[in-house]
Tab-separated table of C-alpha atoms in Angstrom:
chain	number	residue	atom	x	y	z
N	1	MET	CA	-162.547	-35.650	18.862
N	2	LEU	CA	-160.663	-38.127	17.166
N	3	HIS	CA	-156.910	-39.262	16.277
N	4	ALA	CA	-154.444	-41.749	15.710
N	5	MET	CA	-151.970	-42.163	18.329
N	6	LEU	CA	-147.906	-41.172	18.047
N	7	LYS	CA	-145.970	-43.538	18.498
N	8	ARG	CA	-142.466	-42.846	20.417
N	9	LEU	CA	-138.984	-43.130	21.250
N	10	SER	CA	-137.527	-43.143	24.757
N	11	ALA	CA	-133.673	-43.229	26.322
N	12	GLY	CA	-132.747	-44.472	29.111
N	13	VAL	CA	-129.630	-44.584	31.435
N	14	LEU	CA	-128.738	-48.218	32.367
N	15	ALA	CA	-126.662	-49.562	35.669
N	16	GLY	CA	-124.512	-46.714	34.778
N	17	SER	CA	-124.105	-46.546	31.437
N	18	LEU	CA	-125.385	-44.365	28.381
N	19	LEU	CA	-128.151	-46.846	26.722
N	20	LEU	CA	-130.596	-45.903	24.215
N	21	THR	CA	-133.574	-47.171	25.056
N	22	VAL	CA	-136.003	-47.779	22.232
N	23	ALA	CA	-139.724	-48.552	24.168
N	24	PRO	CA	-141.477	-50.611	21.953
N	25	ALA	CA	-144.186	-49.598	19.825
N	26	ALA	CA	-147.138	-48.328	20.926
N	27	GLN	CA	-150.713	-50.007	19.919
N	28	ALA	CA	-152.105	-48.117	17.029
N	29	ALA	CA	-156.316	-47.009	18.512
N	30	PRO	CA	-158.427	-48.098	17.118
N	31	ALA	CA	-160.487	-47.286	14.035
N	32	PRO	CA	-162.464	-44.305	15.476
N	33	VAL	CA	-165.046	-46.241	12.034
N	34	ARG	CA	-165.980	-49.780	12.657
N	35	PHE	CA	-167.714	-51.821	8.911
N	36	LEU	CA	-170.567	-53.808	10.456
N	37	GLY	CA	-172.229	-54.927	7.592
N	38	GLU	CA	-174.849	-54.176	4.796
N	39	GLN	CA	-177.796	-54.979	3.619
N	40	ILE	CA	-179.764	-55.417	0.024
N	41	ILE	CA	-183.535	-54.874	-0.408
N	42	SER	CA	-185.243	-56.819	-2.707
N	43	HIS	CA	-186.013	-54.807	-5.483
N	44	ALA	CA	-189.660	-52.864	-5.957
N	45	LEU	CA	-190.814	-54.932	-1.859
N	46	PRO	CA	-194.377	-54.645	-1.043
N	47	VAL	CA	-195.031	-53.371	1.586
N	48	GLY	CA	-199.392	-52.319	2.425
N	49	ASP	CA	-200.409	-51.114	-1.318
N	50	TYR	CA	-196.827	-49.346	-2.010
N	51	THR	CA	-193.184	-50.941	-2.272
N	52	ILE	CA	-189.839	-50.181	-1.220
N	53	GLY	CA	-187.597	-47.978	-3.514
N	54	GLU	CA	-185.975	-44.195	-3.391
N	55	LEU	CA	-185.813	-43.948	-0.189
N	56	SER	CA	-183.757	-40.998	0.263
N	57	SER	CA	-183.631	-40.596	4.074
N	58	ILE	CA	-183.519	-42.937	7.246
N	59	ASP	CA	-183.986	-41.839	10.836
N	60	TYR	CA	-183.738	-43.936	14.256
N	61	ASP	CA	-187.159	-43.807	16.304
N	62	PRO	CA	-186.266	-44.287	20.448
N	63	ARG	CA	-190.230	-44.656	20.608
N	64	THR	CA	-189.984	-47.861	18.890
N	65	GLY	CA	-186.961	-49.343	18.528
N	66	GLU	CA	-187.899	-49.095	14.361
N	67	TYR	CA	-186.411	-46.334	11.930
N	68	VAL	CA	-188.773	-44.007	9.582
N	69	PHE	CA	-187.138	-44.264	5.836
N	70	ILE	CA	-189.597	-41.181	3.339
N	71	ALA	CA	-189.580	-41.651	-0.514
N	72	ASP	CA	-188.665	-38.530	-2.617
N	73	ASP	CA	-190.742	-39.635	-5.759
N	74	THR	CA	-194.630	-38.792	-6.002
N	75	SER	CA	-195.360	-40.300	-9.869
N	76	GLU	CA	-195.612	-43.447	-9.094
N	77	ALA	CA	-197.354	-42.380	-5.798
N	78	PRO	CA	-198.652	-39.609	-2.977
N	79	ALA	CA	-196.160	-38.655	-0.809
N	80	ARG	CA	-195.224	-41.374	1.722
N	81	PHE	CA	-192.869	-43.195	4.414
N	82	PHE	CA	-192.154	-46.440	5.975
N	83	THR	CA	-191.210	-47.502	8.691
N	84	ALA	CA	-189.004	-51.323	9.391
N	85	LYS	CA	-187.297	-52.865	12.370
N	86	VAL	CA	-182.843	-52.469	11.645
N	87	PRO	CA	-181.415	-54.979	14.380
N	88	VAL	CA	-178.198	-53.484	14.327
N	89	SER	CA	-175.652	-55.479	17.795
N	90	ALA	CA	-171.704	-55.322	17.923
N	91	LYS	CA	-171.878	-58.329	15.892
N	92	GLY	CA	-173.280	-57.062	13.202
N	93	LEU	CA	-176.339	-55.915	10.710
N	94	GLY	CA	-179.090	-57.506	10.738
N	95	PRO	CA	-182.196	-58.035	7.571
N	96	VAL	CA	-184.452	-55.142	7.680
N	97	THR	CA	-187.790	-55.816	7.926
N	98	PHE	CA	-190.072	-53.121	7.174
N	99	THR	CA	-194.207	-52.309	8.791
N	100	SER	CA	-195.604	-50.108	7.153
N	101	ALA	CA	-196.597	-47.196	4.356
N	102	GLN	CA	-198.298	-44.258	5.461
N	103	LEU	CA	-199.324	-41.346	3.164
N	104	PHE	CA	-198.576	-38.080	4.008
N	105	ARG	CA	-202.222	-35.375	4.151
N	106	GLN	CA	-202.125	-31.741	3.263
N	107	PRO	CA	-204.165	-29.112	5.488
N	108	ASP	CA	-207.399	-30.133	3.623
N	109	GLY	CA	-206.605	-33.868	4.705
N	110	GLY	CA	-205.953	-35.025	1.063
N	111	THR	CA	-203.191	-36.502	-0.959
N	112	TYR	CA	-199.951	-34.433	-1.715
N	113	PRO	CA	-200.422	-34.944	-6.006
N	114	GLU	CA	-198.700	-35.904	-8.752
N	115	ASP	CA	-195.460	-33.815	-8.837
N	116	SER	CA	-196.297	-31.197	-6.021
N	117	VAL	CA	-193.832	-31.884	-4.034
N	118	ASP	CA	-190.179	-33.704	-3.339
N	119	PRO	CA	-189.689	-34.802	-0.065
N	120	GLU	CA	-186.386	-35.019	1.249
N	121	GLU	CA	-185.416	-36.077	4.486
N	122	MET	CA	-187.585	-37.115	7.249
N	123	ARG	CA	-186.589	-37.123	11.249
N	124	VAL	CA	-188.572	-37.937	13.823
N	125	ASP	CA	-189.115	-35.101	16.823
N	126	PRO	CA	-187.189	-35.911	19.706
N	127	TRP	CA	-190.041	-33.585	21.925
N	128	THR	CA	-192.912	-35.011	20.293
N	129	GLY	CA	-192.161	-38.004	18.026
N	130	SER	CA	-193.806	-36.177	15.491
N	131	TYR	CA	-192.160	-36.094	11.854
N	132	TYR	CA	-190.725	-32.885	10.984
N	133	TRP	CA	-189.844	-33.444	6.771
N	134	SER	CA	-188.255	-31.507	4.645
N	135	GLN	CA	-189.082	-30.921	0.604
N	136	GLU	CA	-187.361	-30.113	-1.879
N	137	GLY	CA	-190.119	-27.128	-4.392
N	138	ILE	CA	-190.051	-27.510	-7.855
N	139	ARG	CA	-188.428	-25.452	-10.418
N	140	SER	CA	-189.873	-26.146	-13.962
N	141	ASP	CA	-190.652	-24.104	-17.544
N	142	THR	CA	-193.474	-23.661	-15.922
N	143	ALA	CA	-193.997	-23.627	-12.496
N	144	LEU	CA	-191.666	-22.653	-8.939
N	145	ILE	CA	-193.474	-23.862	-6.448
N	146	ASP	CA	-190.724	-23.556	-2.576
N	147	PRO	CA	-189.121	-25.509	-0.570
N	148	SER	CA	-190.250	-26.554	2.724
N	149	VAL	CA	-190.192	-27.952	5.790
N	150	GLN	CA	-193.532	-29.784	7.318
N	151	VAL	CA	-194.608	-31.060	10.381
N	152	ALA	CA	-196.392	-33.950	10.334
N	153	ARG	CA	-198.171	-36.123	12.942
N	154	ARG	CA	-197.061	-39.698	13.093
N	155	ASP	CA	-200.107	-41.054	11.002
N	156	GLY	CA	-198.686	-37.997	8.038
N	157	GLY	CA	-201.934	-35.707	9.354
N	158	TYR	CA	-200.625	-32.546	8.330
N	159	VAL	CA	-199.900	-29.769	11.715
N	160	ARG	CA	-197.445	-26.871	10.184
N	161	THR	CA	-194.561	-25.386	8.220
N	162	LEU	CA	-191.130	-23.849	9.141
N	163	PRO	CA	-190.623	-20.107	7.617
N	164	ILE	CA	-187.888	-21.033	5.167
N	165	PRO	CA	-184.690	-18.114	4.483
N	166	ASP	CA	-185.546	-15.352	1.689
N	167	ASN	CA	-183.043	-16.475	0.133
N	168	GLU	CA	-183.987	-20.918	-0.893
N	169	ARG	CA	-187.653	-18.981	-1.859
N	170	MET	CA	-188.090	-20.039	-6.018
N	171	ARG	CA	-187.147	-16.582	-7.849
N	172	PRO	CA	-186.550	-16.738	-11.811
N	173	ASP	CA	-182.973	-16.102	-11.409
N	174	SER	CA	-182.140	-16.393	-7.482
N	175	GLY	CA	-182.561	-19.254	-4.637
N	176	PRO	CA	-182.638	-22.853	-5.441
N	177	ARG	CA	-181.516	-25.486	-8.435
N	178	ARG	CA	-183.934	-27.327	-9.539
N	179	ASN	CA	-184.295	-30.901	-7.474
N	180	LEU	CA	-180.909	-28.647	-5.706
N	181	VAL	CA	-182.955	-28.195	-3.063
N	182	LEU	CA	-183.449	-29.062	1.095
N	183	GLU	CA	-181.918	-32.372	0.561
N	184	GLY	CA	-180.345	-32.133	4.352
N	185	LEU	CA	-182.453	-31.536	7.906
N	186	THR	CA	-181.801	-32.630	11.510
N	187	PHE	CA	-182.579	-31.571	14.610
N	188	ALA	CA	-179.565	-30.462	16.812
N	189	ALA	CA	-179.384	-28.977	20.576
N	190	ALA	CA	-182.031	-30.946	22.214
N	191	GLY	CA	-184.574	-30.523	19.674
N	192	THR	CA	-184.315	-26.198	20.159
N	193	LEU	CA	-183.165	-26.644	16.920
N	194	VAL	CA	-183.832	-27.420	13.255
N	195	VAL	CA	-181.217	-27.159	10.668
N	196	SER	CA	-181.724	-28.276	6.939
N	197	SER	CA	-178.795	-27.868	4.297
N	198	VAL	CA	-179.642	-26.598	0.439
N	199	GLU	CA	-177.769	-29.581	-1.690
N	200	GLY	CA	-175.915	-27.557	-3.860
N	201	PRO	CA	-174.490	-24.176	-4.077
N	202	LEU	CA	-177.936	-20.968	-4.751
N	203	LEU	CA	-178.261	-19.624	-7.940
N	204	GLN	CA	-177.233	-16.243	-7.047
N	205	ASP	CA	-173.861	-17.968	-4.743
N	206	GLY	CA	-171.618	-19.181	-7.463
N	207	PRO	CA	-171.574	-22.163	-10.260
N	208	VAL	CA	-172.025	-25.921	-8.588
N	209	ALA	CA	-168.648	-27.797	-8.231
N	210	THR	CA	-166.961	-29.519	-11.006
N	211	PRO	CA	-163.477	-31.684	-11.199
N	212	GLU	CA	-161.029	-28.500	-11.345
N	213	ARG	CA	-162.780	-26.513	-8.081
N	214	GLY	CA	-165.811	-26.865	-5.115
N	215	ALA	CA	-168.470	-24.668	-4.265
N	216	LEU	CA	-170.420	-23.381	-1.330
N	217	SER	CA	-173.740	-24.679	-0.436
N	218	ARG	CA	-175.884	-22.527	2.907
N	219	ILE	CA	-176.940	-24.792	6.059
N	220	THR	CA	-179.320	-23.010	7.901
N	221	VAL	CA	-180.185	-23.176	12.161
N	222	GLN	CA	-183.736	-21.872	12.781
N	223	ALA	CA	-185.529	-22.394	16.104
N	224	ARG	CA	-188.156	-25.268	16.233
N	225	THR	CA	-190.929	-23.415	16.003
N	226	GLY	CA	-189.930	-21.412	12.860
N	227	PRO	CA	-187.295	-18.440	13.236
N	228	VAL	CA	-184.340	-18.377	11.097
N	229	LEU	CA	-181.570	-17.864	12.967
N	230	ALA	CA	-178.171	-18.200	11.554
N	231	GLN	CA	-177.745	-19.746	7.475
N	232	TYR	CA	-173.448	-21.196	7.022
N	233	ALA	CA	-171.293	-21.611	3.980
N	234	TYR	CA	-170.255	-24.977	3.180
N	235	PRO	CA	-167.877	-25.195	1.225
N	236	GLN	CA	-168.067	-28.457	-1.150
N	237	GLU	CA	-164.958	-30.522	-2.263
N	238	PRO	CA	-164.247	-30.236	-6.212
N	239	VAL	CA	-166.299	-33.758	-8.076
N	240	PHE	CA	-163.787	-36.390	-7.740
N	241	ALA	CA	-163.007	-37.884	-11.091
N	242	ASP	CA	-163.775	-36.724	-15.594
N	243	SER	CA	-166.764	-38.599	-16.493
N	244	ASN	CA	-166.258	-41.688	-18.903
N	245	PRO	CA	-166.010	-40.512	-22.016
N	246	PRO	CA	-165.829	-36.594	-21.651
N	247	GLY	CA	-169.097	-34.566	-21.771
N	248	GLY	CA	-170.707	-36.630	-19.749
N	249	THR	CA	-172.956	-35.961	-16.121
N	250	THR	CA	-170.410	-34.695	-13.124
N	251	ASP	CA	-172.536	-34.112	-10.333
N	252	THR	CA	-172.048	-33.251	-6.050
N	253	GLY	CA	-174.150	-32.553	-3.684
N	254	VAL	CA	-175.074	-32.214	0.552
N	255	SER	CA	-177.502	-34.770	0.630
N	256	SER	CA	-177.962	-35.875	4.334
N	257	ILE	CA	-176.669	-33.401	7.383
N	258	LEU	CA	-176.733	-35.128	10.953
N	259	ALA	CA	-176.130	-33.367	14.856
N	260	ALA	CA	-173.135	-34.916	15.493
N	261	ASP	CA	-174.361	-34.673	19.359
N	262	PRO	CA	-177.607	-34.214	20.343
N	263	LEU	CA	-176.554	-31.706	23.173
N	264	ASP	CA	-174.222	-29.516	20.459
N	265	PRO	CA	-175.908	-27.070	18.987
N	266	SER	CA	-172.484	-26.603	16.747
N	267	ARG	CA	-171.369	-30.006	15.122
N	268	TYR	CA	-172.799	-31.820	12.086
N	269	LEU	CA	-172.038	-34.964	9.480
N	270	VAL	CA	-172.650	-34.493	6.563
N	271	MET	CA	-172.350	-36.689	3.858
N	272	GLU	CA	-171.799	-34.893	-0.138
N	273	ARG	CA	-172.377	-37.741	-2.296
N	274	SER	CA	-170.518	-37.408	-6.098
N	275	TYR	CA	-172.086	-39.329	-9.277
N	276	VAL	CA	-170.010	-39.263	-11.900
N	277	SER	CA	-171.287	-41.278	-15.447
N	278	GLY	CA	-168.898	-44.046	-16.039
N	279	VAL	CA	-167.165	-44.144	-13.338
N	280	GLY	CA	-169.907	-43.605	-10.986
N	281	ASN	CA	-170.582	-42.758	-7.251
N	282	LYS	CA	-168.410	-41.253	-4.194
N	283	VAL	CA	-169.656	-40.474	-0.267
N	284	ARG	CA	-167.549	-39.337	2.186
N	285	ILE	CA	-169.604	-38.139	5.530
N	286	TYR	CA	-167.249	-35.072	7.339
N	287	GLU	CA	-167.871	-34.238	10.822
N	288	ILE	CA	-168.417	-30.199	10.031
N	289	ASP	CA	-168.243	-27.455	13.026
N	290	THR	CA	-169.743	-24.244	12.279
N	291	THR	CA	-168.598	-22.320	15.575
N	292	GLY	CA	-166.304	-18.682	13.997
N	293	ALA	CA	-167.998	-19.604	11.202
N	294	THR	CA	-169.710	-16.334	8.793
N	295	ASN	CA	-173.791	-15.579	9.656
N	296	VAL	CA	-174.644	-15.560	6.399
N	297	LEU	CA	-178.402	-14.969	6.298
N	298	HIS	CA	-177.827	-11.558	5.201
N	299	THR	CA	-175.118	-12.256	2.834
N	300	ALA	CA	-176.701	-11.666	-0.804
N	301	SER	CA	-174.328	-13.956	-3.145
N	302	LEU	CA	-171.535	-16.098	-1.343
N	303	ASP	CA	-169.752	-15.960	-5.065
N	304	GLY	CA	-167.078	-13.761	-4.291
N	305	ALA	CA	-167.491	-13.047	-0.911
N	306	LYS	CA	-165.225	-13.010	2.327
N	307	VAL	CA	-166.977	-15.315	4.214
N	308	ARG	CA	-165.480	-17.706	6.958
N	309	PRO	CA	-166.971	-21.818	5.332
N	310	VAL	CA	-167.535	-23.840	8.259
N	311	ARG	CA	-164.667	-26.418	9.195
N	312	LYS	CA	-164.848	-29.756	7.944
N	313	LYS	CA	-162.656	-33.177	8.676
N	314	LEU	CA	-163.464	-36.512	6.453
N	315	LEU	CA	-164.727	-39.227	9.182
N	316	LEU	CA	-165.148	-41.868	6.429
N	317	ASP	CA	-165.501	-42.858	2.382
N	318	LEU	CA	-167.870	-45.452	1.372
N	319	ALA	CA	-165.095	-46.678	-0.777
N	320	ASP	CA	-162.727	-47.995	1.488
N	321	TYR	CA	-165.682	-50.767	3.081
N	322	PRO	CA	-166.223	-53.925	2.156
N	323	LEU	CA	-169.462	-52.416	0.712
N	324	SER	CA	-171.277	-53.990	-2.913
N	325	LYS	CA	-170.921	-51.589	-4.846
N	326	VAL	CA	-171.268	-47.217	-3.440
N	327	ASP	CA	-174.632	-46.703	-4.570
N	328	ASN	CA	-176.966	-43.833	-4.798
N	329	LEU	CA	-176.929	-42.947	-0.319
N	330	GLU	CA	-178.742	-39.981	0.507
N	331	GLY	CA	-180.084	-40.092	4.138
N	332	MET	CA	-178.005	-41.755	7.853
N	333	THR	CA	-179.067	-41.595	11.417
N	334	TRP	CA	-177.599	-42.228	14.374
N	335	GLY	CA	-178.750	-45.513	16.107
N	336	PRO	CA	-178.379	-47.483	19.291
N	337	ARG	CA	-175.184	-47.096	21.629
N	338	LEU	CA	-173.499	-50.332	21.232
N	339	PRO	CA	-172.534	-52.069	24.231
N	340	SER	CA	-168.847	-50.536	24.046
N	341	GLY	CA	-169.978	-47.484	23.831
N	342	GLU	CA	-169.066	-46.859	20.493
N	343	ARG	CA	-172.779	-45.604	18.419
N	344	THR	CA	-174.714	-46.959	15.488
N	345	LEU	CA	-174.375	-45.562	12.733
N	346	LEU	CA	-176.973	-46.303	9.949
N	347	LEU	CA	-177.113	-45.473	5.495
N	348	VAL	CA	-179.458	-46.192	3.129
N	349	SER	CA	-179.482	-45.635	-0.488
N	350	ASP	CA	-181.925	-44.348	-3.041
N	351	ASP	CA	-182.382	-47.127	-6.204
N	352	ASN	CA	-184.062	-44.615	-8.238
N	353	LEU	CA	-186.557	-47.224	-8.893
N	354	SER	CA	-184.121	-48.470	-11.169
N	355	THR	CA	-183.584	-52.300	-11.763
N	356	ARG	CA	-179.286	-50.938	-12.861
N	357	GLN	CA	-179.607	-50.092	-8.696
N	358	ILE	CA	-179.934	-50.998	-4.806
N	359	THR	CA	-181.445	-49.829	-1.693
N	360	GLN	CA	-178.992	-51.117	0.569
N	361	VAL	CA	-178.874	-50.307	3.882
N	362	ILE	CA	-175.362	-49.807	6.147
N	363	ALA	CA	-174.307	-49.511	9.110
N	364	PHE	CA	-171.274	-49.171	10.871
N	365	ALA	CA	-169.723	-48.330	14.174
N	366	VAL	CA	-168.099	-44.789	15.677
N	367	ARG	CA	-166.208	-44.601	18.712
């Protein structure tokens, strides 16, 4: 765990006289997180037959040394993903170079029709190099489509779909809220576990977070082959500010989850992203531990239930670093380890295909 060092005071006896000796102040421990740099991707940058935008996840592929990104919009083009070179070193973050654009395929080989899926997070399988990706499903006045975690070949071809917990199925009065579904996905315990997170509380789990109160969402742990093993309650922070002027949009949620250590089944990083109209975005990353948390897989509702949520502590707040702006950050991944022993942590933002927003890649070094 990362802790600041305490200053020490010492007393001693010199030459037979009682003297108070104050030891030199201990040097403060190096900060646990060090900013390495930021790169802004040109708006609507063309890559193959598609353009860069709405990137909602990033993952490092150790087989190639490149990164994979997923686009979370299917109204402009079929469900798709990109690969890129992202040079990061102790000296900083270099320019991002996109190398390919590929489409996900359905079981019949066809692409996903417009608005049939809502891709969110994509991870490289540490065992096979295939891709696991989550999608939010659809909740609308005319359709209820379940979210899912799917497995794809490296060319985007369909392999299979993992089961989801029954409480995450779209039903008229229960299940995930619209656009607050499977936003986060990661591997854990050396790739034996697949862990996913819903962005906001399920309908049956109580109201969403507000400036006055937080909320409880769920984190699901399942075997990589599919069986669901456990669920944990995640305590979301209250929204950080009131809208300006009053009555505007305030929302918050879990936008990404990442195993803190590839071998550890219990510790994760969780990205909480909030937006308040007239104020902007706040993005914080927490380290969480599921040890001792209540397994709520069979808890019908978290609203008022006596459960022990996961433990969390703040790792970083993006407002504390010299960024051009804190935009709509949605994805994070560990990159290569630095010679210092620090791990690189890379983030990406979703520009919503808007010229008022940016696609930014950000890098940190984490002790």
